[in-house]
Structures are given as structure tokens and as C-alpha cells.
Amino acid sequence: MASGEEDGALEEKETNNKKRTKSIIATAWLMFYNIAMTAGWLVLAVAMTRYYFQKGTHKGLYRSIARTLKFFQTFALLEVGHCAIGIVRTSVIVTGVQVSSRIFMVWFITHSIRQVQNQESVILFLVVWTVTEITRYSFYTFSLLKHLPYFIKWARYNMFIVMYPLGVIGELMTIYAALPYVRKAGMYSLRLPNKYNVSFDYYYFLIIVMLSYIPLFPQLYFHMLRQRRKVLHGEVIVEKDE
Ligand SMILES: CCCCCCCCCCCCC/C=C/C(=O)SCCNC(=O)CCNC(=O)[C@H](O)C(C)(C)COP(=O)(O)OP(=O)(O)OC[C@H]1O[C@@H](n2cnc3c(N)ncnc32)[C@H](O)[C@@H]1OP(=O)(O)O
């Protein structure tokens, strides 16, 4: 009997040790990830500011930072993984929509359609993303260190009120500017007849993507407003999608 109890206690101790090790590894990884991402977006901020002051124009700015932007924004795909394996307490759906819309903008719009790269709207969403991400990743870093300065917490849960709509305006205006080029070049489209017997028109796909902002954006925005009430005002909120 006594040996049974001892075995049970031993098993519990082992499980607790495993959990602790897992949590240490997860925290160390998140620390590395958040510092790398803060640094990446800071590099982008400095590069954009320098370019603008040296050249006196936004033309060519996107091309000058494209590689760094593509690298760090693509790296953010890992965030969906973090949610999926449960090392951060964020919804996979919310993060998935946020990250996929960014990846889409970077690879399937600005990277693919050179003619839009000098649009002012590209600069608008780049500036908004940069400010947002420097704040967000430093928020996570300082939270992990358990020394979160209030101004970072305040910025994370207030700036999005203006930044989110501005980012969406920049993204939508850029997709809209891309439409005529996509139609003219017939890019990423598949016309019938073909051996697969399917047709796909990227032009109409882009219109559908633009329309999908109507139901999706308010969900992300209201999610952030709920998070704001929870974090800044201590309200207890039950999330439906988690
Ligand atoms: C095929 C094409 C598809 C296209 C689809 C198109 C439709 C798109 C429509 C939508 C359009 C969106 C366009 C977006 C534009 C912009 O981004 S504009 C710029 C403004 N943007 C923002 O302000 C972004 C706001 N978004 C976010 O902050 C996040 O992306 C989020 C995922 C929404 C955050 O979610 P939230 O639930 O608020 O999570 P958090 O509070 O941040 O985290 C919860 C807990 O988890 C911890 N945590 C999370 N990540 C980390 C991490 N990396 N490291 C450490 N810890 C982390 C966090 O600390 C929290 O912990 P607790 O406090 O203990 O709960």
C-alpha cells in the first residue's frame, strides 16, 4: 500500500518535472523569437526612415527593404504554430487570419505586382505594421521578463484603435491599385480549356479578398477591444472561439 502511494508520488513528481522543462524550453524559445522579431522590425523602421531622409521620396523605398520585410513577415507564420501547440494563449483562428492576410499582402500583392510597389498606400501599411509590431513584440518580451513598462502595455492596447483601420485602408488601397495590372496580365489565372478543366481568375479572387475584410476585420478589431478591456481595465471576458 505504502509502496503504491510512493509510486504515485514519484509519477506525479516526474510529470511535474517534465512540465517544468517544457515550460522552460517554451519560454526560452519565445524570448528568442520576440527579441528577434523586435530587432527585425526595428531594423525595418531605421531602414525606412533613413531611405526617406536620404532620398527625399518614398519611391524605391519598398524595394530597398523588401528582402528584410519578406523574411520577418514570413517568420511570423511560426505564431500560428505557437497557438496550435499551446505555448501561447491566443486563438489559432484570430492569429491565422491576421498572419495570412499579412503574408498574402507581402508575397501575392507587393512582391508579385511590381507596379504597386511605389504606391503611397504601401508606405501607409508598412509604417503601420512596423509601429504595431515593434510595440507588440516588445510587449511580449517585457511580459516574459515580468518587467513590463506601463507605456508599452498602454501603447499595445491603445494604438491599434487607430493603427488597425489605417493598416486596413493601406492594404485595401494597394489591392485596389493592383487590380488593373492583374487583369491586364492575367496573372495567377487559369483559363479554360486546360487539362485540369478548371478556371481561376486572380482578378475576381482579389475582389473576393477585399470583400472578405468586411466580415473579418470587425471580428479582429472587436477581439482587440475586448483584450483591451481585459488587460487595461481588468474585465473578465469569455472568448467564444477559444
Ligand atoms: C488567402 C488570403 C487570405 C486573406 C484574408 C483577408 C482577410 C483579412 C481581414 C483582416 C484584415 C486584417 C488586416 C491587418 C492589418 C494590420 O495588421 S494593421 C496593423 C494593426 N494591427 C494590429 O494592431 C494587430 C493586432 N493584432 C494582434 O495583436 C495579434 O495579431 C493578435 C493575434 C490579434 C493578438 O491576439 P491576442 O488574442 O490579443 O493575443 P495577445 O494578448 O497578444 O496574447 C495572448 C496571450 O498569449 C501571450 N503571447 C502571445 N504571443 C506571444 C509571444 N509571441 N510571446 C510570448 N507570449 C505571447 C500574451 O502575452 C498573452 O498572455 P497572457 O497575458 O498571459 O494572456
PDB file of C-alpha atoms and ligand atoms in Angstrom:
ATOM      1  CA  MET A   1       0.000   0.000   0.000  1.00  0.00           C
ATOM      2  CA  ALA A   2       2.771   2.342   1.122  1.00  0.00           C
ATOM      3  CA  SER A   3       4.806   1.423  -1.945  1.00  0.00           C
ATOM      4  CA  GLY A   4       1.751   2.167  -4.161  1.00  0.00           C
ATOM      5  CA  GLU A   5       1.496   5.652  -2.650  1.00  0.00           C
ATOM      6  CA  GLU A   6       5.222   6.185  -3.128  1.00  0.00           C
ATOM      7  CA  ASP A   7       4.949   5.115  -6.797  1.00  0.00           C
ATOM      8  CA  GLY A   8       2.074   7.564  -7.306  1.00  0.00           C
ATOM      9  CA  ALA A   9       4.044  10.411  -5.708  1.00  0.00           C
ATOM     10  CA  LEU A  10       7.077   9.565  -7.850  1.00  0.00           C
ATOM     11  CA  GLU A  11       4.981   9.568 -11.041  1.00  0.00           C
ATOM     12  CA  GLU A  12       3.462  12.951 -10.117  1.00  0.00           C
ATOM     13  CA  LYS A  13       6.914  14.385  -9.447  1.00  0.00           C
ATOM     14  CA  GLU A  14       8.154  13.120 -12.819  1.00  0.00           C
ATOM     15  CA  THR A  15       5.158  14.624 -14.641  1.00  0.00           C
ATOM     16  CA  ASN A  16       5.700  17.953 -12.888  1.00  0.00           C
ATOM     17  CA  ASN A  17       9.393  17.931 -13.804  1.00  0.00           C
ATOM     18  CA  LYS A  18       8.554  17.225 -17.457  1.00  0.00           C
ATOM     19  CA  LYS A  19       6.004  20.076 -17.458  1.00  0.00           C
ATOM     20  CA  ARG A  20       8.545  22.453 -15.915  1.00  0.00           C
ATOM     21  CA  THR A  21      11.204  21.503 -18.503  1.00  0.00           C
ATOM     22  CA  LYS A  22       8.708  22.005 -21.339  1.00  0.00           C
ATOM     23  CA  SER A  23       7.705  25.399 -19.965  1.00  0.00           C
ATOM     24  CA  ILE A  24      11.369  26.498 -19.615  1.00  0.00           C
ATOM     25  CA  ILE A  25      12.075  25.470 -23.240  1.00  0.00           C
ATOM     26  CA  ALA A  26       8.917  27.224 -24.477  1.00  0.00           C
ATOM     27  CA  THR A  27       9.765  30.429 -22.573  1.00  0.00           C
ATOM     28  CA  ALA A  28      13.359  30.398 -23.861  1.00  0.00           C
ATOM     29  CA  TRP A  29      12.139  29.929 -27.438  1.00  0.00           C
ATOM     30  CA  LEU A  30       9.515  32.711 -27.107  1.00  0.00           C
ATOM     31  CA  MET A  31      12.144  35.007 -25.622  1.00  0.00           C
ATOM     32  CA  PHE A  32      14.443  34.381 -28.597  1.00  0.00           C
ATOM     33  CA  TYR A  33      11.551  34.717 -31.080  1.00  0.00           C
ATOM     34  CA  ASN A  34      10.243  38.001 -29.626  1.00  0.00           C
ATOM     35  CA  ILE A  35      13.695  39.599 -29.367  1.00  0.00           C
ATOM     36  CA  ALA A  36      14.479  38.567 -32.959  1.00  0.00           C
ATOM     37  CA  MET A  37      11.168  39.966 -34.207  1.00  0.00           C
ATOM     38  CA  THR A  38      11.521  43.244 -32.262  1.00  0.00           C
ATOM     39  CA  ALA A  39      15.022  43.632 -33.715  1.00  0.00           C
ATOM     40  CA  GLY A  40      13.812  42.783 -37.225  1.00  0.00           C
ATOM     41  CA  TRP A  41      11.056  45.384 -37.193  1.00  0.00           C
ATOM     42  CA  LEU A  42      13.409  47.945 -35.625  1.00  0.00           C
ATOM     43  CA  VAL A  43      15.855  47.343 -38.498  1.00  0.00           C
ATOM     44  CA  LEU A  44      12.969  47.948 -40.919  1.00  0.00           C
ATOM     45  CA  ALA A  45      11.975  51.164 -39.115  1.00  0.00           C
ATOM     46  CA  VAL A  46      15.541  52.510 -39.269  1.00  0.00           C
ATOM     47  CA  ALA A  47      15.973  51.480 -42.930  1.00  0.00           C
ATOM     48  CA  MET A  48      12.705  53.145 -43.986  1.00  0.00           C
ATOM     49  CA  THR A  49      13.440  56.363 -42.090  1.00  0.00           C
ATOM     50  CA  ARG A  50      16.996  56.526 -43.483  1.00  0.00           C
ATOM     51  CA  TYR A  51      15.842  55.889 -47.030  1.00  0.00           C
ATOM     52  CA  TYR A  52      13.178  58.579 -46.855  1.00  0.00           C
ATOM     53  CA  PHE A  53      15.518  61.221 -45.405  1.00  0.00           C
ATOM     54  CA  GLN A  54      18.379  60.379 -47.776  1.00  0.00           C
ATOM     55  CA  LYS A  55      16.322  60.201 -50.977  1.00  0.00           C
ATOM     56  CA  GLY A  56      13.536  62.623 -50.078  1.00  0.00           C
ATOM     57  CA  THR A  57      10.936  60.355 -51.677  1.00  0.00           C
ATOM     58  CA  HIS A  58       9.040  57.155 -50.917  1.00  0.00           C
ATOM     59  CA  LYS A  59       9.689  55.873 -54.442  1.00  0.00           C
ATOM     60  CA  GLY A  60      12.023  52.882 -54.311  1.00  0.00           C
ATOM     61  CA  LEU A  61      11.569  52.543 -50.544  1.00  0.00           C
ATOM     62  CA  TYR A  62       9.696  49.243 -50.780  1.00  0.00           C
ATOM     63  CA  ARG A  63      12.378  47.681 -52.990  1.00  0.00           C
ATOM     64  CA  SER A  64      15.087  48.788 -50.586  1.00  0.00           C
ATOM     65  CA  ILE A  65      13.512  46.929 -47.630  1.00  0.00           C
ATOM     66  CA  ALA A  66      11.698  44.115 -49.486  1.00  0.00           C
ATOM     67  CA  ARG A  67      14.036  41.258 -48.501  1.00  0.00           C
ATOM     68  CA  THR A  68      14.047  42.097 -44.797  1.00  0.00           C
ATOM     69  CA  LEU A  69      10.278  42.615 -44.781  1.00  0.00           C
ATOM     70  CA  LYS A  70       9.627  39.289 -46.538  1.00  0.00           C
ATOM     71  CA  PHE A  71      11.938  37.468 -44.144  1.00  0.00           C
ATOM     72  CA  PHE A  72      10.451  38.787 -40.900  1.00  0.00           C
ATOM     73  CA  GLN A  73       6.825  38.748 -42.013  1.00  0.00           C
ATOM     74  CA  THR A  74       7.162  35.158 -43.235  1.00  0.00           C
ATOM     75  CA  PHE A  75       8.865  34.197 -39.975  1.00  0.00           C
ATOM     76  CA  ALA A  76       5.632  35.312 -38.240  1.00  0.00           C
ATOM     77  CA  LEU A  77       3.967  32.148 -39.589  1.00  0.00           C
ATOM     78  CA  LEU A  78       5.510  30.492 -36.530  1.00  0.00           C
ATOM     79  CA  GLU A  79       2.966  32.396 -34.444  1.00  0.00           C
ATOM     80  CA  VAL A  80       0.182  30.205 -35.773  1.00  0.00           C
ATOM     81  CA  GLY A  81       2.297  27.219 -34.676  1.00  0.00           C
ATOM     82  CA  HIS A  82       2.773  28.718 -31.195  1.00  0.00           C
ATOM     83  CA  CYS A  83      -1.012  28.894 -30.771  1.00  0.00           C
ATOM     84  CA  ALA A  84      -1.571  25.435 -32.271  1.00  0.00           C
ATOM     85  CA  ILE A  85       0.850  23.703 -29.898  1.00  0.00           C
ATOM     86  CA  GLY A  86      -0.458  25.740 -26.971  1.00  0.00           C
ATOM     87  CA  ILE A  87       2.670  27.624 -25.876  1.00  0.00           C
ATOM     88  CA  VAL A  88       0.757  30.934 -26.130  1.00  0.00           C
ATOM     89  CA  ARG A  89      -2.833  31.506 -25.093  1.00  0.00           C
ATOM     90  CA  THR A  90      -4.074  33.111 -28.312  1.00  0.00           C
ATOM     91  CA  SER A  91      -6.736  31.774 -30.669  1.00  0.00           C
ATOM     92  CA  VAL A  92      -5.352  29.932 -33.734  1.00  0.00           C
ATOM     93  CA  ILE A  93      -8.175  31.408 -35.844  1.00  0.00           C
ATOM     94  CA  VAL A  94      -7.532  35.043 -34.853  1.00  0.00           C
ATOM     95  CA  THR A  95      -3.781  34.666 -35.327  1.00  0.00           C
ATOM     96  CA  GLY A  96      -4.258  32.681 -38.556  1.00  0.00           C
ATOM     97  CA  VAL A  97      -6.405  35.392 -40.157  1.00  0.00           C
ATOM     98  CA  GLN A  98      -4.017  38.127 -39.037  1.00  0.00           C
ATOM     99  CA  VAL A  99      -0.858  36.374 -40.241  1.00  0.00           C
ATOM    100  CA  SER A 100      -2.312  35.017 -43.503  1.00  0.00           C
ATOM    101  CA  SER A 101      -3.595  38.449 -44.545  1.00  0.00           C
ATOM    102  CA  ARG A 102      -0.077  39.868 -43.964  1.00  0.00           C
ATOM    103  CA  ILE A 103       1.643  37.017 -45.858  1.00  0.00           C
ATOM    104  CA  PHE A 104      -0.828  37.488 -48.681  1.00  0.00           C
ATOM    105  CA  MET A 105      -0.094  41.239 -48.882  1.00  0.00           C
ATOM    106  CA  VAL A 106       3.660  40.692 -48.852  1.00  0.00           C
ATOM    107  CA  TRP A 107       4.000  37.776 -51.311  1.00  0.00           C
ATOM    108  CA  PHE A 108       0.930  37.832 -53.538  1.00  0.00           C
ATOM    109  CA  ILE A 109       0.492  41.591 -53.861  1.00  0.00           C
ATOM    110  CA  THR A 110       3.576  43.753 -53.293  1.00  0.00           C
ATOM    111  CA  HIS A 111       6.188  41.135 -54.203  1.00  0.00           C
ATOM    112  CA  SER A 112       4.283  39.860 -57.264  1.00  0.00           C
ATOM    113  CA  ILE A 113       2.937  43.114 -58.700  1.00  0.00           C
ATOM    114  CA  ARG A 114       5.892  45.477 -59.155  1.00  0.00           C
ATOM    115  CA  GLN A 115       3.681  48.286 -60.445  1.00  0.00           C
ATOM    116  CA  VAL A 116       2.127  48.851 -56.988  1.00  0.00           C
ATOM    117  CA  GLN A 117       5.388  48.949 -55.062  1.00  0.00           C
ATOM    118  CA  ASN A 118       5.679  52.736 -55.234  1.00  0.00           C
ATOM    119  CA  GLN A 119       2.087  53.465 -54.188  1.00  0.00           C
ATOM    120  CA  GLU A 120       1.672  55.681 -51.100  1.00  0.00           C
ATOM    121  CA  SER A 121      -0.716  53.046 -49.708  1.00  0.00           C
ATOM    122  CA  VAL A 122       2.197  50.557 -49.480  1.00  0.00           C
ATOM    123  CA  ILE A 123       4.106  53.036 -47.310  1.00  0.00           C
ATOM    124  CA  LEU A 124       0.976  53.539 -45.205  1.00  0.00           C
ATOM    125  CA  PHE A 125       0.599  49.869 -44.290  1.00  0.00           C
ATOM    126  CA  LEU A 126       4.382  49.406 -43.926  1.00  0.00           C
ATOM    127  CA  VAL A 127       4.614  52.235 -41.377  1.00  0.00           C
ATOM    128  CA  VAL A 128       1.541  50.968 -39.517  1.00  0.00           C
ATOM    129  CA  TRP A 129       2.793  47.355 -39.420  1.00  0.00           C
ATOM    130  CA  THR A 130       6.248  48.484 -38.266  1.00  0.00           C
ATOM    131  CA  VAL A 131       4.988  50.635 -35.380  1.00  0.00           C
ATOM    132  CA  THR A 132       2.496  47.922 -34.344  1.00  0.00           C
ATOM    133  CA  GLU A 133       4.999  45.084 -34.425  1.00  0.00           C
ATOM    134  CA  ILE A 134       7.767  46.899 -32.541  1.00  0.00           C
ATOM    135  CA  THR A 135       5.217  47.610 -29.805  1.00  0.00           C
ATOM    136  CA  ARG A 136       3.673  44.104 -29.839  1.00  0.00           C
ATOM    137  CA  TYR A 137       6.932  42.123 -29.753  1.00  0.00           C
ATOM    138  CA  SER A 138       8.483  44.355 -27.101  1.00  0.00           C
ATOM    139  CA  PHE A 139       5.253  43.899 -25.099  1.00  0.00           C
ATOM    140  CA  TYR A 140       5.671  40.103 -25.245  1.00  0.00           C
ATOM    141  CA  THR A 141       9.414  40.316 -24.448  1.00  0.00           C
ATOM    142  CA  PHE A 142       8.971  42.518 -21.378  1.00  0.00           C
ATOM    143  CA  SER A 143       5.957  40.450 -20.255  1.00  0.00           C
ATOM    144  CA  LEU A 144       8.108  37.301 -20.320  1.00  0.00           C
ATOM    145  CA  LEU A 145      10.750  39.155 -18.298  1.00  0.00           C
ATOM    146  CA  LYS A 146       7.968  40.158 -15.872  1.00  0.00           C
ATOM    147  CA  HIS A 147       9.070  43.804 -16.127  1.00  0.00           C
ATOM    148  CA  LEU A 148       6.525  45.376 -18.446  1.00  0.00           C
ATOM    149  CA  PRO A 149       6.741  49.184 -18.583  1.00  0.00           C
ATOM    150  CA  TYR A 150       3.237  50.673 -18.435  1.00  0.00           C
ATOM    151  CA  PHE A 151       3.738  52.785 -21.567  1.00  0.00           C
ATOM    152  CA  ILE A 152       4.356  49.643 -23.671  1.00  0.00           C
ATOM    153  CA  LYS A 153       1.228  47.990 -22.259  1.00  0.00           C
ATOM    154  CA  TRP A 154      -0.714  51.206 -22.882  1.00  0.00           C
ATOM    155  CA  ALA A 155       0.636  51.501 -26.448  1.00  0.00           C
ATOM    156  CA  ARG A 156      -0.131  47.823 -27.265  1.00  0.00           C
ATOM    157  CA  TYR A 157      -3.765  48.167 -26.189  1.00  0.00           C
ATOM    158  CA  ASN A 158      -4.495  51.708 -27.428  1.00  0.00           C
ATOM    159  CA  MET A 159      -2.570  52.304 -30.637  1.00  0.00           C
ATOM    160  CA  PHE A 160      -4.421  49.584 -32.523  1.00  0.00           C
ATOM    161  CA  ILE A 161      -7.611  51.687 -32.272  1.00  0.00           C
ATOM    162  CA  VAL A 162      -6.134  53.986 -34.936  1.00  0.00           C
ATOM    163  CA  MET A 163      -3.455  51.716 -36.433  1.00  0.00           C
ATOM    164  CA  TYR A 164      -5.736  48.834 -37.351  1.00  0.00           C
ATOM    165  CA  PRO A 165      -8.113  50.885 -39.557  1.00  0.00           C
ATOM    166  CA  LEU A 166      -5.142  52.736 -41.091  1.00  0.00           C
ATOM    167  CA  GLY A 167      -3.419  49.436 -41.899  1.00  0.00           C
ATOM    168  CA  VAL A 168      -6.588  48.067 -43.468  1.00  0.00           C
ATOM    169  CA  ILE A 169      -7.005  51.243 -45.576  1.00  0.00           C
ATOM    170  CA  GLY A 170      -3.403  50.888 -46.808  1.00  0.00           C
ATOM    171  CA  GLU A 171      -3.881  47.205 -47.636  1.00  0.00           C
ATOM    172  CA  LEU A 172      -7.221  47.653 -49.400  1.00  0.00           C
ATOM    173  CA  MET A 173      -5.972  50.635 -51.428  1.00  0.00           C
ATOM    174  CA  THR A 174      -2.933  48.598 -52.517  1.00  0.00           C
ATOM    175  CA  ILE A 175      -5.036  45.614 -53.635  1.00  0.00           C
ATOM    176  CA  TYR A 176      -7.361  48.022 -55.454  1.00  0.00           C
ATOM    177  CA  ALA A 177      -4.380  49.621 -57.231  1.00  0.00           C
ATOM    178  CA  ALA A 178      -3.189  46.145 -58.283  1.00  0.00           C
ATOM    179  CA  LEU A 179      -6.478  45.167 -59.958  1.00  0.00           C
ATOM    180  CA  PRO A 180      -5.883  46.729 -63.422  1.00  0.00           C
ATOM    181  CA  TYR A 181      -2.396  45.163 -63.701  1.00  0.00           C
ATOM    182  CA  VAL A 182      -3.666  41.762 -62.640  1.00  0.00           C
ATOM    183  CA  ARG A 183      -6.492  41.932 -65.187  1.00  0.00           C
ATOM    184  CA  LYS A 184      -4.183  43.074 -68.000  1.00  0.00           C
ATOM    185  CA  ALA A 185      -1.506  40.452 -67.346  1.00  0.00           C
ATOM    186  CA  GLY A 186      -3.982  37.692 -66.453  1.00  0.00           C
ATOM    187  CA  MET A 187      -1.575  36.766 -63.692  1.00  0.00           C
ATOM    188  CA  TYR A 188      -2.062  33.666 -61.497  1.00  0.00           C
ATOM    189  CA  SER A 189      -5.130  32.871 -63.600  1.00  0.00           C
ATOM    190  CA  LEU A 190      -6.140  29.688 -65.334  1.00  0.00           C
ATOM    191  CA  ARG A 191      -8.356  29.901 -68.414  1.00  0.00           C
ATOM    192  CA  LEU A 192     -10.427  27.143 -69.990  1.00  0.00           C
ATOM    193  CA  PRO A 193      -9.839  24.931 -71.846  1.00  0.00           C
ATOM    194  CA  ASN A 194      -6.962  23.337 -69.945  1.00  0.00           C
ATOM    195  CA  LYS A 195      -6.006  19.797 -68.973  1.00  0.00           C
ATOM    196  CA  TYR A 196      -7.333  20.232 -65.411  1.00  0.00           C
ATOM    197  CA  ASN A 197     -10.676  21.568 -66.681  1.00  0.00           C
ATOM    198  CA  VAL A 198     -10.740  24.287 -64.006  1.00  0.00           C
ATOM    199  CA  SER A 199     -10.702  28.031 -64.352  1.00  0.00           C
ATOM    200  CA  PHE A 200      -9.402  30.562 -61.864  1.00  0.00           C
ATOM    201  CA  ASP A 201      -9.335  34.322 -62.178  1.00  0.00           C
ATOM    202  CA  TYR A 202      -6.969  36.090 -59.780  1.00  0.00           C
ATOM    203  CA  TYR A 203      -8.684  39.419 -60.549  1.00  0.00           C
ATOM    204  CA  TYR A 204     -12.016  38.196 -59.118  1.00  0.00           C
ATOM    205  CA  PHE A 205     -10.182  36.387 -56.322  1.00  0.00           C
ATOM    206  CA  LEU A 206      -8.699  39.736 -55.268  1.00  0.00           C
ATOM    207  CA  ILE A 207     -12.157  41.310 -55.268  1.00  0.00           C
ATOM    208  CA  ILE A 208     -13.358  38.468 -53.006  1.00  0.00           C
ATOM    209  CA  VAL A 209     -10.346  39.028 -50.695  1.00  0.00           C
ATOM    210  CA  MET A 210     -11.229  42.736 -50.489  1.00  0.00           C
ATOM    211  CA  LEU A 211     -14.846  41.884 -49.669  1.00  0.00           C
ATOM    212  CA  SER A 212     -13.726  39.387 -47.016  1.00  0.00           C
ATOM    213  CA  TYR A 213     -12.313  42.298 -44.990  1.00  0.00           C
ATOM    214  CA  ILE A 214     -15.938  43.371 -44.337  1.00  0.00           C
ATOM    215  CA  PRO A 215     -16.796  40.390 -42.085  1.00  0.00           C
ATOM    216  CA  LEU A 216     -13.247  39.586 -40.891  1.00  0.00           C
ATOM    217  CA  PHE A 217     -11.815  42.951 -39.916  1.00  0.00           C
ATOM    218  CA  PRO A 218     -14.558  43.833 -37.357  1.00  0.00           C
ATOM    219  CA  GLN A 219     -14.022  40.448 -35.682  1.00  0.00           C
ATOM    220  CA  LEU A 220     -10.292  41.151 -35.208  1.00  0.00           C
ATOM    221  CA  TYR A 221     -10.958  44.726 -34.150  1.00  0.00           C
ATOM    222  CA  PHE A 222     -13.603  43.768 -31.574  1.00  0.00           C
ATOM    223  CA  HIS A 223     -11.346  40.970 -30.345  1.00  0.00           C
ATOM    224  CA  MET A 224      -8.639  43.572 -29.680  1.00  0.00           C
ATOM    225  CA  LEU A 225     -11.179  45.890 -27.983  1.00  0.00           C
ATOM    226  CA  ARG A 226     -12.181  43.001 -25.671  1.00  0.00           C
ATOM    227  CA  GLN A 227      -8.486  42.279 -24.955  1.00  0.00           C
ATOM    228  CA  ARG A 228      -8.027  45.982 -24.183  1.00  0.00           C
ATOM    229  CA  ARG A 229     -10.880  45.924 -21.639  1.00  0.00           C
ATOM    230  CA  LYS A 230      -9.447  42.747 -20.091  1.00  0.00           C
ATOM    231  CA  VAL A 231      -5.820  43.883 -19.866  1.00  0.00           C
ATOM    232  CA  LEU A 232      -6.206  47.603 -19.109  1.00  0.00           C
ATOM    233  CA  HIS A 233      -9.427  47.533 -17.097  1.00  0.00           C
ATOM    234  CA  GLY A 234      -9.328  44.007 -15.640  1.00  0.00           C
ATOM    235  CA  GLU A 235     -12.691  42.919 -17.063  1.00  0.00           C
ATOM    236  CA  VAL A 236     -13.317  39.158 -17.159  1.00  0.00           C
ATOM    237  CA  ILE A 237     -14.231  38.177 -20.729  1.00  0.00           C
ATOM    238  CA  VAL A 238     -15.221  34.737 -22.008  1.00  0.00           C
ATOM    239  CA  GLU A 239     -13.994  34.175 -25.600  1.00  0.00           C
ATOM    240  CA  LYS A 240     -16.331  32.118 -27.790  1.00  0.00           C
ATOM    241  CA  ASP A 241     -13.724  30.893 -30.314  1.00  0.00           C
ATOM    242  CA  GLU A 242     -11.150  29.610 -27.844  1.00  0.00           C
TER     243      GLU A 242
HETATM  244  C1  LIG B   1      -5.745  33.733 -48.744  1.00  0.00           C
HETATM  245  C2  LIG B   1      -5.756  35.144 -48.383  1.00  0.00           C
HETATM  246  C3  LIG B   1      -6.469  35.422 -47.112  1.00  0.00           C
HETATM  247  C4  LIG B   1      -6.644  36.856 -46.884  1.00  0.00           C
HETATM  248  C5  LIG B   1      -7.648  37.111 -45.848  1.00  0.00           C
HETATM  249  C6  LIG B   1      -8.028  38.525 -45.871  1.00  0.00           C
HETATM  250  C7  LIG B   1      -8.924  38.926 -44.780  1.00  0.00           C
HETATM  251  C8  LIG B   1      -8.229  39.761 -43.780  1.00  0.00           C
HETATM  252  C9  LIG B   1      -9.116  40.569 -42.944  1.00  0.00           C
HETATM  253  C10 LIG B   1      -8.401  41.090 -41.750  1.00  0.00           C
HETATM  254  C11 LIG B   1      -7.587  42.269 -42.015  1.00  0.00           C
HETATM  255  C12 LIG B   1      -6.503  42.462 -41.006  1.00  0.00           C
HETATM  256  C13 LIG B   1      -5.505  43.372 -41.572  1.00  0.00           C
HETATM  257  C14 LIG B   1      -4.467  43.675 -40.579  1.00  0.00           C
HETATM  258  C15 LIG B   1      -3.834  44.780 -40.661  1.00  0.00           C
HETATM  259  C16 LIG B   1      -2.876  45.112 -39.659  1.00  0.00           C
HETATM  260  O1  LIG B   1      -2.182  44.375 -39.024  1.00  0.00           O
HETATM  261  S1  LIG B   1      -2.801  46.736 -39.418  1.00  0.00           S
HETATM  262  C17 LIG B   1      -1.755  46.984 -38.033  1.00  0.00           C
HETATM  263  C18 LIG B   1      -2.522  46.984 -36.745  1.00  0.00           C
HETATM  264  N1  LIG B   1      -2.547  45.671 -36.304  1.00  0.00           N
HETATM  265  C19 LIG B   1      -2.659  45.349 -35.033  1.00  0.00           C
HETATM  266  O2  LIG B   1      -2.807  46.150 -34.119  1.00  0.00           O
HETATM  267  C20 LIG B   1      -2.518  43.899 -34.825  1.00  0.00           C
HETATM  268  C21 LIG B   1      -3.331  43.452 -33.730  1.00  0.00           C
HETATM  269  N2  LIG B   1      -3.214  42.055 -33.737  1.00  0.00           N
HETATM  270  C22 LIG B   1      -2.544  41.416 -32.815  1.00  0.00           C
HETATM  271  O3  LIG B   1      -2.097  41.961 -31.843  1.00  0.00           O
HETATM  272  C23 LIG B   1      -2.342  39.963 -32.950  1.00  0.00           C
HETATM  273  O4  LIG B   1      -2.085  39.676 -34.232  1.00  0.00           O
HETATM  274  C24 LIG B   1      -3.402  39.086 -32.380  1.00  0.00           C
HETATM  275  C25 LIG B   1      -3.189  37.711 -32.885  1.00  0.00           C
HETATM  276  C26 LIG B   1      -4.795  39.571 -32.830  1.00  0.00           C
HETATM  277  C27 LIG B   1      -3.213  39.107 -30.889  1.00  0.00           C
HETATM  278  O5  LIG B   1      -4.144  38.412 -30.282  1.00  0.00           O
HETATM  279  P1  LIG B   1      -4.488  38.465 -28.714  1.00  0.00           P
HETATM  280  O6  LIG B   1      -5.548  37.498 -28.523  1.00  0.00           O
HETATM  281  O7  LIG B   1      -4.685  39.872 -28.286  1.00  0.00           O
HETATM  282  O8  LIG B   1      -3.224  37.903 -28.099  1.00  0.00           O
HETATM  283  P2  LIG B   1      -2.265  38.537 -27.036  1.00  0.00           P
HETATM  284  O9  LIG B   1      -2.970  39.253 -25.916  1.00  0.00           O
HETATM  285  O10 LIG B   1      -1.247  39.283 -27.748  1.00  0.00           O
HETATM  286  O11 LIG B   1      -1.696  37.209 -26.402  1.00  0.00           O
HETATM  287  C28 LIG B   1      -2.456  36.312 -25.590  1.00  0.00           C
HETATM  288  C29 LIG B   1      -1.531  35.691 -24.575  1.00  0.00           C
HETATM  289  O12 LIG B   1      -0.502  34.991 -25.238  1.00  0.00           O
HETATM  290  C30 LIG B   1       0.733  35.617 -24.969  1.00  0.00           C
HETATM  291  N3  LIG B   1       1.509  35.662 -26.198  1.00  0.00           N
HETATM  292  C31 LIG B   1       1.046  35.780 -27.436  1.00  0.00           C
HETATM  293  N4  LIG B   1       2.050  35.798 -28.307  1.00  0.00           N
HETATM  294  C32 LIG B   1       3.168  35.714 -27.585  1.00  0.00           C
HETATM  295  C33 LIG B   1       4.542  35.681 -27.913  1.00  0.00           C
HETATM  296  N5  LIG B   1       4.966  35.790 -29.167  1.00  0.00           N
HETATM  297  N6  LIG B   1       5.413  35.587 -26.906  1.00  0.00           N
HETATM  298  C34 LIG B   1       5.033  35.490 -25.628  1.00  0.00           C
HETATM  299  N7  LIG B   1       3.738  35.489 -25.248  1.00  0.00           N
HETATM  300  C35 LIG B   1       2.830  35.608 -26.225  1.00  0.00           C
HETATM  301  C36 LIG B   1       0.412  37.006 -24.466  1.00  0.00           C
HETATM  302  O13 LIG B   1       1.371  37.545 -23.657  1.00  0.00           O
HETATM  303  C37 LIG B   1      -0.871  36.730 -23.731  1.00  0.00           C
HETATM  304  O14 LIG B   1      -0.559  36.121 -22.490  1.00  0.00           O
HETATM  305  P3  LIG B   1      -1.418  36.404 -21.194  1.00  0.00           P
HETATM  306  O15 LIG B   1      -1.300  37.870 -20.906  1.00  0.00           O
HETATM  307  O16 LIG B   1      -0.781  35.569 -20.149  1.00  0.00           O
HETATM  308  O17 LIG B   1      -2.826  36.006 -21.520  1.00  0.00           O
END
